Coordinates of C-alpha atoms in Angstrom, one line a residue:
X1 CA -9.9 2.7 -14.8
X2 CA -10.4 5.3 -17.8
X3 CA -8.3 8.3 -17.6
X4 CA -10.8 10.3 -17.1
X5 CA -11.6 8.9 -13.3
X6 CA -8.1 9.5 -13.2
X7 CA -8.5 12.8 -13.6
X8 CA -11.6 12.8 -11.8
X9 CA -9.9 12.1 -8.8
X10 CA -6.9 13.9 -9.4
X11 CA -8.9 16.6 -9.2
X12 CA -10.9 15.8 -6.3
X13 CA -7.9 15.1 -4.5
X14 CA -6.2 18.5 -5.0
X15 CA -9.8 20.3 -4.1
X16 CA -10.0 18.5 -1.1
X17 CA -5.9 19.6 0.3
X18 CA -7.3 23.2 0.3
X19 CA -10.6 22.0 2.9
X20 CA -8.9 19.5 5.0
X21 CA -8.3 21.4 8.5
X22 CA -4.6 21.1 9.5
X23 CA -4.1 19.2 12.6
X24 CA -1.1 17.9 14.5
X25 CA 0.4 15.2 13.3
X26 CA -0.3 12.0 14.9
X27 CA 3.4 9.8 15.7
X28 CA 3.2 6.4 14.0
X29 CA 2.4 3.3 15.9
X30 CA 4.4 2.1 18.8
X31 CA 6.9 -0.6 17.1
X32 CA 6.4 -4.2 18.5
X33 CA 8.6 -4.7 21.8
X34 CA 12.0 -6.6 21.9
X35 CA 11.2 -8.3 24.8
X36 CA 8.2 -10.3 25.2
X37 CA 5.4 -9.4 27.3
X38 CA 3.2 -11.9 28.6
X39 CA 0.2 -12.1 26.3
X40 CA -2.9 -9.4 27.3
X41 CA -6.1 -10.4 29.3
X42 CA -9.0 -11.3 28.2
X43 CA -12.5 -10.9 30.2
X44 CA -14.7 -13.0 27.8
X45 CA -12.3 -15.8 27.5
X46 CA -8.3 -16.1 27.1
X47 CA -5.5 -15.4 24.8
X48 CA -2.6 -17.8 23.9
X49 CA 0.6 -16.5 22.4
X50 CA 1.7 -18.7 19.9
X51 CA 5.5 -20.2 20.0
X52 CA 7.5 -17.9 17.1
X53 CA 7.1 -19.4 14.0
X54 CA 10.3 -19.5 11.8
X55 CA 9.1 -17.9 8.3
X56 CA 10.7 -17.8 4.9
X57 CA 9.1 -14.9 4.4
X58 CA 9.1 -11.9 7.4
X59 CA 11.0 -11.4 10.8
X60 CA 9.8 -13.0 14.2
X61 CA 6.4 -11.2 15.3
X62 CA 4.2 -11.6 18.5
X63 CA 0.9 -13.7 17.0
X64 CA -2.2 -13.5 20.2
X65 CA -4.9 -16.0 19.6
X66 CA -8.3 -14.9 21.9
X67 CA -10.0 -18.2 22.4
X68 CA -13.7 -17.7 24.2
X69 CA -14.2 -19.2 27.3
X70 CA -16.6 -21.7 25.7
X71 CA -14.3 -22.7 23.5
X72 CA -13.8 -26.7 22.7
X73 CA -12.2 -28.9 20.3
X74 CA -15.9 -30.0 20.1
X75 CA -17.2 -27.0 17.5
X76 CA -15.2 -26.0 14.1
X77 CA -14.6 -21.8 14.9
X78 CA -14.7 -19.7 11.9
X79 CA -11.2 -17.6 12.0
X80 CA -10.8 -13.7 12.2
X81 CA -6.9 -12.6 11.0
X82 CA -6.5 -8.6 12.3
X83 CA -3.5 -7.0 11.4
X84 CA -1.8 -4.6 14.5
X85 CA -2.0 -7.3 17.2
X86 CA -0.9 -5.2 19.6
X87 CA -4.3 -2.8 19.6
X88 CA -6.6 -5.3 19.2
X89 CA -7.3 -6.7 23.1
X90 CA -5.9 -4.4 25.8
X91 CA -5.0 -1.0 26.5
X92 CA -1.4 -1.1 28.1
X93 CA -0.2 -2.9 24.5
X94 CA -2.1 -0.5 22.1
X95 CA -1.4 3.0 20.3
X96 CA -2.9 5.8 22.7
X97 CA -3.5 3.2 25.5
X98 CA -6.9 2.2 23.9
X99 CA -7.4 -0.6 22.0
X100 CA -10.2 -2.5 20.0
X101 CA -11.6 -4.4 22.5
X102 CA -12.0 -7.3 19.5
X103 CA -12.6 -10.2 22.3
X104 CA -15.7 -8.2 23.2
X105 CA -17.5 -7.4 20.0
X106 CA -16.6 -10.9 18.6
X107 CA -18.4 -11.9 22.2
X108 CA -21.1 -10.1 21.9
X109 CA -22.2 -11.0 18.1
X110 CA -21.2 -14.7 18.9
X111 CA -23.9 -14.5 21.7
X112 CA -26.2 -12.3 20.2
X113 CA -26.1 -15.1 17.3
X114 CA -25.3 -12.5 14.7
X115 CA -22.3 -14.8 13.7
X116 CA -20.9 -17.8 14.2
X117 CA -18.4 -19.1 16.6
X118 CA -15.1 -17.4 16.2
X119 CA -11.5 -17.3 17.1
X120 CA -9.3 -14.0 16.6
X121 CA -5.7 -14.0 15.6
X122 CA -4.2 -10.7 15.8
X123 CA -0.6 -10.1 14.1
X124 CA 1.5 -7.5 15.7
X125 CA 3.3 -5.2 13.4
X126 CA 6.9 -5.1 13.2
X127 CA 7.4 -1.6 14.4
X128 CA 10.0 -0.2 11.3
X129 CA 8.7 -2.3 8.7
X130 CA 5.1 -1.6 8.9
X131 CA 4.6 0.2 5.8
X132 CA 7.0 -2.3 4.0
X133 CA 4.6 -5.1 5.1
X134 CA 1.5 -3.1 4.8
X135 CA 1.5 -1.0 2.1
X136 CA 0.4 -3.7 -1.2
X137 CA 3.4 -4.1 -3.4
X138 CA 1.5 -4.7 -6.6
X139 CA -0.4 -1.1 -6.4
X140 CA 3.2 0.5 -6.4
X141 CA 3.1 -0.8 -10.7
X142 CA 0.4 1.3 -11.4
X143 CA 2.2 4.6 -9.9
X144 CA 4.7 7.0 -11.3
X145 CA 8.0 5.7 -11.4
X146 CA 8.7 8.6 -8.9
X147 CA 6.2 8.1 -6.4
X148 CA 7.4 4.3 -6.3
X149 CA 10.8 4.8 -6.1
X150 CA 10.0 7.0 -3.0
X151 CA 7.6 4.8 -1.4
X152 CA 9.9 1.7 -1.6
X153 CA 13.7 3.8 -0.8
X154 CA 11.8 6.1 2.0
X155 CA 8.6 4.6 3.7
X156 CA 9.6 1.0 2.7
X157 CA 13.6 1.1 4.1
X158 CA 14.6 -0.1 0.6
X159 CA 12.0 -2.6 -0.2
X160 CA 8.4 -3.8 -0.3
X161 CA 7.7 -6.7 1.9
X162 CA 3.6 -7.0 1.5
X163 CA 3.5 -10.1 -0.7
X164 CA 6.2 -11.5 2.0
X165 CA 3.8 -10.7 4.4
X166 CA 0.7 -12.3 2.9
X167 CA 3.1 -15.7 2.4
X168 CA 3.7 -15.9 5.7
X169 CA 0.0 -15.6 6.8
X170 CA -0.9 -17.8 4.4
X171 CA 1.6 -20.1 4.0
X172 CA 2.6 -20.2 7.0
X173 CA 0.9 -18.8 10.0
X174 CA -3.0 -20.1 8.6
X175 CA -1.5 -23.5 8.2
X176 CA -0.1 -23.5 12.0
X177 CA -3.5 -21.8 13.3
X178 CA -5.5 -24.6 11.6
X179 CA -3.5 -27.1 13.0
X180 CA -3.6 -26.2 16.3
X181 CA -7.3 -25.4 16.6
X182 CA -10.7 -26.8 15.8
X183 CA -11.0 -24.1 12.7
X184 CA -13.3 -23.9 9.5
X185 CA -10.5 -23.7 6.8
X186 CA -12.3 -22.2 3.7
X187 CA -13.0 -19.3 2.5
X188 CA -16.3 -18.8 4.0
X189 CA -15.5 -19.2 7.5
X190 CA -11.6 -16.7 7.0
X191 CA -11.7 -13.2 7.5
X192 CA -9.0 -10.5 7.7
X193 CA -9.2 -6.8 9.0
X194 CA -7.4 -4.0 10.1
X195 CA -7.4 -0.1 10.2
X196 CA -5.9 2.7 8.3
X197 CA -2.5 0.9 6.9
X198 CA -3.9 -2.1 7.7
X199 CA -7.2 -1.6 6.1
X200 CA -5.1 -1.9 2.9
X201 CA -3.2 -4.7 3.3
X202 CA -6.6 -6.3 4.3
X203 CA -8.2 -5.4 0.8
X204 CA -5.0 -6.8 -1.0
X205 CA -5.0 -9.9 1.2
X206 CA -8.7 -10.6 -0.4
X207 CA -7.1 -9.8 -3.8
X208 CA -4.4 -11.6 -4.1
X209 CA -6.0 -14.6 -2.0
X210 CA -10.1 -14.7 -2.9
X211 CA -9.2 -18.8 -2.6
X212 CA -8.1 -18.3 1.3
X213 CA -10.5 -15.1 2.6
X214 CA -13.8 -14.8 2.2
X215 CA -14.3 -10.8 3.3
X216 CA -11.9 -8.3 3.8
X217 CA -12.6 -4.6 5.8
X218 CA -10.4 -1.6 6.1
X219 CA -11.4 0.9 8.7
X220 CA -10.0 4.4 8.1
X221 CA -8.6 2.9 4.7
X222 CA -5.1 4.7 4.1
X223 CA -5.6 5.6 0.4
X224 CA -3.3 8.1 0.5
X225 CA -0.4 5.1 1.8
X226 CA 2.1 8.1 2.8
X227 CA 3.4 7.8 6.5
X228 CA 1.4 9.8 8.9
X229 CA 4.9 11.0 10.6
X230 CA 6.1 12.8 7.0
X231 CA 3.4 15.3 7.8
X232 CA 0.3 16.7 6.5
X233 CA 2.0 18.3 3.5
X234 CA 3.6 15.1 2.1
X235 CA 1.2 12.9 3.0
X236 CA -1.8 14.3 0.7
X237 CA -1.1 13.0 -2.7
X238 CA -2.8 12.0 -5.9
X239 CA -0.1 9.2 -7.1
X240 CA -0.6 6.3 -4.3
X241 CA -4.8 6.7 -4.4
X242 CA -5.0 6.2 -7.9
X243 CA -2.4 3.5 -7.6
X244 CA -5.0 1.8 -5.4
X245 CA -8.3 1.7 -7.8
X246 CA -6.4 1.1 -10.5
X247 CA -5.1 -2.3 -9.0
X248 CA -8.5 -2.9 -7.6
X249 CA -9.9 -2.1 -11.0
X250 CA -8.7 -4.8 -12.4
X251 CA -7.7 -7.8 -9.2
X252 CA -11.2 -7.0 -7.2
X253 CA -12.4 -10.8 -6.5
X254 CA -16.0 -11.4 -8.7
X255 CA -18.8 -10.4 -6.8
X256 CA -21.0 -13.1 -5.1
X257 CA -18.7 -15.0 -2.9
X258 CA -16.8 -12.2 -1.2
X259 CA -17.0 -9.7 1.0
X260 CA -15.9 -5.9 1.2
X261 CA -16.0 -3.1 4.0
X262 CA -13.8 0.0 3.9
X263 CA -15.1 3.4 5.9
X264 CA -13.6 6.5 6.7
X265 CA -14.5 9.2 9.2
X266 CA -14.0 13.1 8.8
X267 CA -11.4 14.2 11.2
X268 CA -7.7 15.7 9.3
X269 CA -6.5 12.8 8.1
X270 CA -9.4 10.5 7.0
X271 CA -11.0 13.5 5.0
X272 CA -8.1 13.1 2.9
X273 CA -9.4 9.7 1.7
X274 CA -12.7 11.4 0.3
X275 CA -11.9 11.2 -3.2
X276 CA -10.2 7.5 -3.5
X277 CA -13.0 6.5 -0.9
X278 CA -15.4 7.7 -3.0
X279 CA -14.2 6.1 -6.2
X280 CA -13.4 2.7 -4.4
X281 CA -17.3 2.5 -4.3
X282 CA -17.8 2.8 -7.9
X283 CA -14.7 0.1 -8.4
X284 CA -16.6 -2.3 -6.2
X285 CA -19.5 -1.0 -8.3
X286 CA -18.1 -1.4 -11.2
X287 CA -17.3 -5.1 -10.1
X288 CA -20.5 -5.9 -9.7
X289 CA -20.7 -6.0 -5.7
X290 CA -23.9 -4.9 -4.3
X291 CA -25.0 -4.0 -0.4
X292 CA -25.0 -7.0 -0.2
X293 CA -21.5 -7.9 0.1
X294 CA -20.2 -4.1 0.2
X295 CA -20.3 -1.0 2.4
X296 CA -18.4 2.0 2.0
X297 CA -20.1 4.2 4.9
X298 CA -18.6 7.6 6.0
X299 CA -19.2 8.0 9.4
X300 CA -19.4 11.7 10.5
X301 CA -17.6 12.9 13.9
X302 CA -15.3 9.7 13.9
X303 CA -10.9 10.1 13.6
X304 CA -8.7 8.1 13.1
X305 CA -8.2 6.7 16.1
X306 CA -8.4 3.1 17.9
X307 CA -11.7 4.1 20.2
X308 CA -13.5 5.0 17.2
X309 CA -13.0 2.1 15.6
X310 CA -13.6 -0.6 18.5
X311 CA -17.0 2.2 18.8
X312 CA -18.0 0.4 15.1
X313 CA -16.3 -2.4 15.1
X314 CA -19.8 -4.8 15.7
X315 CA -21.3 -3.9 12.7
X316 CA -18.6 -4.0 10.6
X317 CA -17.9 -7.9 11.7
X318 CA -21.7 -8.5 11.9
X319 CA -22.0 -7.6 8.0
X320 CA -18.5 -9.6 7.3
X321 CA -19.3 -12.4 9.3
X322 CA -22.8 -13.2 9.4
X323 CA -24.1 -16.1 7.5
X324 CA -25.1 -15.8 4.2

């Protein structure tokens, strides 16, 4: 990235602090229980918890596996990884009490023949180390020495644990999942998504592993990385954004055989990711991807919120998923 989209955006970012409306703050996500609860429902088919798996790399996490009610050992299921497992199938589990309602759109598209057949695992988050896991380690090289040191002692409780992450889903977890079920292994039939938080580690997931995902999408991408719960006034910053392109800049899979969906909406908190949204599409420009294998839509009169994104969620896995 040349310095000056680095001041492009710098500047873009600071402009934008003095529009965004200032709204209460919303409290982070609800950290994963200590006690399990038995798995959530599913209408359109059912959902197996899988026995803990004893990683290397993170701490003991909930993994739900929606299965549809068709489903057989018969057929090879192309595999959707979402990150926030707990959001993803049923309301008394998610942030706000709403959740994604992913067994539905995946449902729907499957029998609307939009995309192939398809099995979800969702990944609960840890609670505490959320932003450890989420937030990409290897952006944190291309900020200021103080905005890393923050983000690691501060959001991070003393240390970055995304590539940890990423090694236990791929080493680990995807190995299990492909085990256990009739899957289609490659790249081309292995997505991963998530929101806000998630939407990043989703993008770096593609990065660091083009050989394992073939598409990645971030809803409400969280350029600006900052916890939510440090308020409005720390959260806006320039550092962390431009951290972000700058790794994409140069790790951004070639064009052609992936993938890439990030949005934001326009409530407080996702007009804050204006600028680095904006840029993001002239990285993936840049890289060569086209519409066909990107979108970067704002979507007016949308927050940041788990109803608004199961509201868009079809078409963001119809243009991830559907054949080429």
């Amino acid at each position: 990235m040349t310095h000056l989209h680095r001041m492009t955006l710098a500047l873009a970012v600071c402009a934008l602090w003095q529009l965004a409306p200032a709204q209460p703050v919303p409290a982070p996500p609800a950290p994963a229980a200590s006690v399990a609860p038995a798995p959530p429902q599913s209408s359109v088919g059912r959902i197996e918890r899988i026995a803990p798996i004893a990683s290397q790399h993170v701490g003991a996490r909930f993994v739900d596996v929606w299965l549809p009610a068709d489903y057989t050992p018969a057929k090879r299921y192309q595999v959707l990884y979402m990150h926030d497992g707990q959001n993803l199938f049923e309301g008394r589990y998610a942030f706000g009490g709403k959740s994604w309602q992913a067994d539905l759109a995946v449902n729907r598209l499957v029998r609307a023949g939009r995309i192939a057949d398809t099995i979800i695992v969702g990944i609960w988050n840890s609670g505490v180390e959320r932003y450890a896991e989420y937030y990409p380690e290897k952006f944190l090289a291309f900020a200021p020495e103080a905005a890393r040191r923050e983000y690691v002692e501060v959001a991070s409780n003393g240390r970055s644990k995304a590539d940890a992450y990423l090694r236990f889903i791929v080493e680990e977890l995807k190995p299990a999942i492909d085990r256990r079920y009739a899957t289609r292994p490659g790249p081309e039939s292995t997505f991963v998504v998530g929101s806000s938080m998630g939407g990043l580690i989703s993008l770096y997931a593609l990065c660091e592993y083009p050989q394992v995902f073939g598409g990645a999408a971030g809803l409400s991408t969280h350029w600006v990385g900052r916890p939510t719960a440090w308020g409005r006034e720390r959260v806006r910053n320039a550092a962390l954004p431009l951290a972000a392109l700058g790794y994409l800049s140069q790790k951004l899979p070639p064009a052609g055989r992936h993938r890439v969906y990030t949005d934001r909406g326009d409530d407080w908190l996702d007009s804050l990711y204006a600028p680095a949204h904006l840029m993001a599409a002239e990285v993936l420009r840049e890289r060569g991807y086209t519409a066909a294998d990107a979108m970067t839509p704002l979507l007016p009169g949308t927050g940041h919120n788990e109803a608004d994104w199961a509201a868009r969620l079809d078409g963001v896995l119809q243009f991830l998923m559907a054949p080429r």
